[in-house]
Structure formats: C-alpha cells, structure tokens
mmCIF file of C-alpha atoms in Angstrom:
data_model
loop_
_atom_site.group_PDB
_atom_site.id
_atom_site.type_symbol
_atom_site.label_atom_id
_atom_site.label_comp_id
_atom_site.label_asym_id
_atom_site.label_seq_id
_atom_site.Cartn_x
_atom_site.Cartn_y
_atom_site.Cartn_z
ATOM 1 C CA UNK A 443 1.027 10.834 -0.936
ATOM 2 C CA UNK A 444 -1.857 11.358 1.742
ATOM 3 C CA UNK A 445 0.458 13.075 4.402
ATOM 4 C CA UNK A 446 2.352 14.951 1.528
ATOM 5 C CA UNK A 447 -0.398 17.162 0.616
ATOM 6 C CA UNK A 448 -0.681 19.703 3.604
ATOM 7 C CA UNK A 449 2.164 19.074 5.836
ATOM 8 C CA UNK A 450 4.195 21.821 3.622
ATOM 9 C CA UNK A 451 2.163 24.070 4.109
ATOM 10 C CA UNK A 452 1.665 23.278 7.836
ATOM 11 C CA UNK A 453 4.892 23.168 8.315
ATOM 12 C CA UNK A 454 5.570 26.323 6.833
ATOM 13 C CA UNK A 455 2.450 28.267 9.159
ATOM 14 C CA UNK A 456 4.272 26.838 12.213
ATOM 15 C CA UNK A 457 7.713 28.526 11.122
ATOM 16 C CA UNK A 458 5.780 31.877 10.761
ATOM 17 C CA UNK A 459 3.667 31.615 14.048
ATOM 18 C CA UNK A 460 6.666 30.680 16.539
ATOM 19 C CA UNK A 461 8.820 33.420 14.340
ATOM 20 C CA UNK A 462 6.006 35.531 15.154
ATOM 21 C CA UNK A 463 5.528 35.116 18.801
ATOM 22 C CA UNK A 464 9.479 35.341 19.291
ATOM 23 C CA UNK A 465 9.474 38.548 17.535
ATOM 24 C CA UNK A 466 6.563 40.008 19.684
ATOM 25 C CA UNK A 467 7.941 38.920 22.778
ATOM 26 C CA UNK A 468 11.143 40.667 22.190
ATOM 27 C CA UNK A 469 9.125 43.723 21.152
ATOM 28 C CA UNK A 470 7.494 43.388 24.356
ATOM 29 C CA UNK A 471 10.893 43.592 26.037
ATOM 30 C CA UNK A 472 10.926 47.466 24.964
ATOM 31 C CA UNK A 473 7.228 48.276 25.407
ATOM 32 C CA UNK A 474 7.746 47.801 29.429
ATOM 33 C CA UNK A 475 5.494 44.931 29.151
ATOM 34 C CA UNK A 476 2.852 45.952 26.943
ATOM 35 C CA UNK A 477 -0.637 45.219 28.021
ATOM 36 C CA UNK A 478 -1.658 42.560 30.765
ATOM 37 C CA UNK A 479 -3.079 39.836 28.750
ATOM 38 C CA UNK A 480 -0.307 39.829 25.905
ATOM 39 C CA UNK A 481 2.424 37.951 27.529
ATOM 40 C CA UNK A 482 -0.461 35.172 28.446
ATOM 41 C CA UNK A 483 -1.929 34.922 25.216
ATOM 42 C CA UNK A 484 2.100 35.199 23.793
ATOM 43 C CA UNK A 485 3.108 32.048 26.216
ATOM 44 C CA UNK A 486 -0.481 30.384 25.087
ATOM 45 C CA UNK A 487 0.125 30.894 21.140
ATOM 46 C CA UNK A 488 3.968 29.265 22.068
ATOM 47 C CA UNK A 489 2.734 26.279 23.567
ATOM 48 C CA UNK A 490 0.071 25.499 21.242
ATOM 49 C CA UNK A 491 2.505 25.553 18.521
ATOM 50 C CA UNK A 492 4.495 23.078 20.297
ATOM 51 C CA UNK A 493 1.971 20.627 21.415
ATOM 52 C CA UNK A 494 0.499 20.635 17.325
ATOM 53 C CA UNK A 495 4.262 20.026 15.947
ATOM 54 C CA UNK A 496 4.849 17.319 17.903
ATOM 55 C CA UNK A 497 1.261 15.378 17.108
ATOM 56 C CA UNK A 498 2.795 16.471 13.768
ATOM 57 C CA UNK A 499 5.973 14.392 14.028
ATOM 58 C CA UNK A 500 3.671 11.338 15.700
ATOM 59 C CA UNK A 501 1.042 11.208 12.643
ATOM 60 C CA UNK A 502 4.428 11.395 10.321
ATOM 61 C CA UNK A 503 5.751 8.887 12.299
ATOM 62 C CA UNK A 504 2.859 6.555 12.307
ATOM 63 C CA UNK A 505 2.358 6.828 8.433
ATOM 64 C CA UNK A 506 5.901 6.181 7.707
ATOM 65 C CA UNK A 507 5.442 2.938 10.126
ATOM 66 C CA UNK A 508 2.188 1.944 8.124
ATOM 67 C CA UNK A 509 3.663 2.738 4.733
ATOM 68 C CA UNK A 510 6.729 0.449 5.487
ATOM 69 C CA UNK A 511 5.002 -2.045 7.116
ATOM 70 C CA UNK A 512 2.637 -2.103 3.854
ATOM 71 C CA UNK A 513 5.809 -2.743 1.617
ATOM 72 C CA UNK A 514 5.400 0.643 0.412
ATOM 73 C CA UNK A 515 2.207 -0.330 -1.375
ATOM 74 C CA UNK A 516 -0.327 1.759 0.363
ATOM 75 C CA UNK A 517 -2.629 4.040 -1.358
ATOM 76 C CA UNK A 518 -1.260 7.594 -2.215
ATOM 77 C CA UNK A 519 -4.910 9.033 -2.395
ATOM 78 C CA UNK A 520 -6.512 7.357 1.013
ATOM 79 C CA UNK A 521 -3.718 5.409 2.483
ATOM 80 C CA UNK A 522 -5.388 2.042 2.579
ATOM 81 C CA UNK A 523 -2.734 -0.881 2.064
ATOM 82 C CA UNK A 524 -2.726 -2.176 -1.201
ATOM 83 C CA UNK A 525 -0.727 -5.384 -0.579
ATOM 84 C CA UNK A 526 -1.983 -9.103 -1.962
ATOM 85 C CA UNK A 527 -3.664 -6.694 -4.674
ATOM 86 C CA UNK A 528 -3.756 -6.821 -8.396
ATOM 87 C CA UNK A 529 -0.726 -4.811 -10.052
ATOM 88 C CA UNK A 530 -3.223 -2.645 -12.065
ATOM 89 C CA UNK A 531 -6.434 -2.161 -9.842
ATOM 90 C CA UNK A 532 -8.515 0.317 -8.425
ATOM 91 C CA UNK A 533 -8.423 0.858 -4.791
ATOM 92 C CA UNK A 534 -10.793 -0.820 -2.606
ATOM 93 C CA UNK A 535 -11.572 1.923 -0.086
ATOM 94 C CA UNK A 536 -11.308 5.206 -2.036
ATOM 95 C CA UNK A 537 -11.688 3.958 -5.850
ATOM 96 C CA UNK A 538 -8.297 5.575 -6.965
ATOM 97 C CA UNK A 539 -6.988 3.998 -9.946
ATOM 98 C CA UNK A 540 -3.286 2.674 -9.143
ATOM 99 C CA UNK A 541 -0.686 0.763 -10.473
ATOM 100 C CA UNK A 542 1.708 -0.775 -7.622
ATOM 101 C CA UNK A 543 5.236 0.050 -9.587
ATOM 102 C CA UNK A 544 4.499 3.764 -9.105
ATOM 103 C CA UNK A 545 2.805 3.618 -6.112
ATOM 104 C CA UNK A 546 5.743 2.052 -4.892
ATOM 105 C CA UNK A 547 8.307 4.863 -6.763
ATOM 106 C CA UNK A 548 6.320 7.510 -5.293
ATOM 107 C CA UNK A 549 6.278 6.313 -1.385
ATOM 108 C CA UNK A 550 10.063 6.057 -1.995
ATOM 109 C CA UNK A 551 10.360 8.960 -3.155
ATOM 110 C CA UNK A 552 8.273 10.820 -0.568
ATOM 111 C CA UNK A 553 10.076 8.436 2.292
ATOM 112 C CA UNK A 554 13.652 9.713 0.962
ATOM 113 C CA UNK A 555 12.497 13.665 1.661
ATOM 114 C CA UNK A 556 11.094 13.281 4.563
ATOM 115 C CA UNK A 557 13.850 13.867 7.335
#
C-alpha cells in the first residue's frame, strides 16, 4: 500500500539518527564539551527527529482511519477509496488496474503489521 512503500525505510533512518545523536552526546561527555555549537546542533538534530516521528504516527494514523472507514477498499497505488466500484476496474484517480478481493487481502494484510 501507499504508506507501505517508504515508511520502512523512514523508520529505519530515524533509528540511526537518534542512535546517532545519543552516541555523540555521550562522546561529548569525554571530550569536555567539544566545540560550542555541537551540543546545539546535537539538541536541534534530537528534536527534529521527534517532531517528524510523531507527524509519522499522525499520517499512519490518519490512513489507517481512511482505509477502515473505506471498508478496506482504497487504492494501494494512490489511496483513493474504491467503494460503490466495479469488482474488476481501473482506478478513477490514478488509473491502477485493481481487483477489490486483493485490494482488500492486501490492506489486511498491511493493517495486521502495522503496530
């Protein structure tokens, strides 16, 4: 699905930023400081992180709200709810060929790994 794509790999580049910064501030704890501008930048880098993984957990939260909502019948390339549609069909807003059994399988089955 849509959200399915990147947010692997998004997840993934938070883990190694935040695992990052913690590891450079501890450095920092033997360096007597280190320079000026790195505990700033450090503290900057943290919250950043924060403030994108929770829009994160909002957009996942909002799609998982539309998806349900749709009867699970929402377009795996574009999103756009499929419902009252043929079984067999393209989409109407991206052109994506679909057939609503799978479509259906497939939100399911991205719904049941997403915590």
């Amino acid at each position: 699905p849509v959200m399915w794509r990147w947010e692997k790999w998004f997840f993934g580049s938070a883990i190694v930023l935040l695992t990052l910064t913690a590891g450079l501030s501890y450095w920092l704890r033997d360096l007597d400081g280190g320079p000026w501008w790195l505990r700033p930048a450090l503290l900057t880098c943290a919250v950043l992180i924060l403030i994108v993984a929770v829009l994160w957990a909002a957009m996942r939260l909002r799609w998982r709200r539309r998806v349900k909502a749709a009867d699970f019948e929402a377009c795996l390339n574009c999103g756009s709810v499929l419902k009252g549609l043929q079984a067999r069909q393209c989409c109407p807003q991206c052109g994506e060929p679909y057939d609503l059994y799978e479509v259906k399988l497939e939100w399911h089955r991205a719904m049941s790994e997403w915590p």
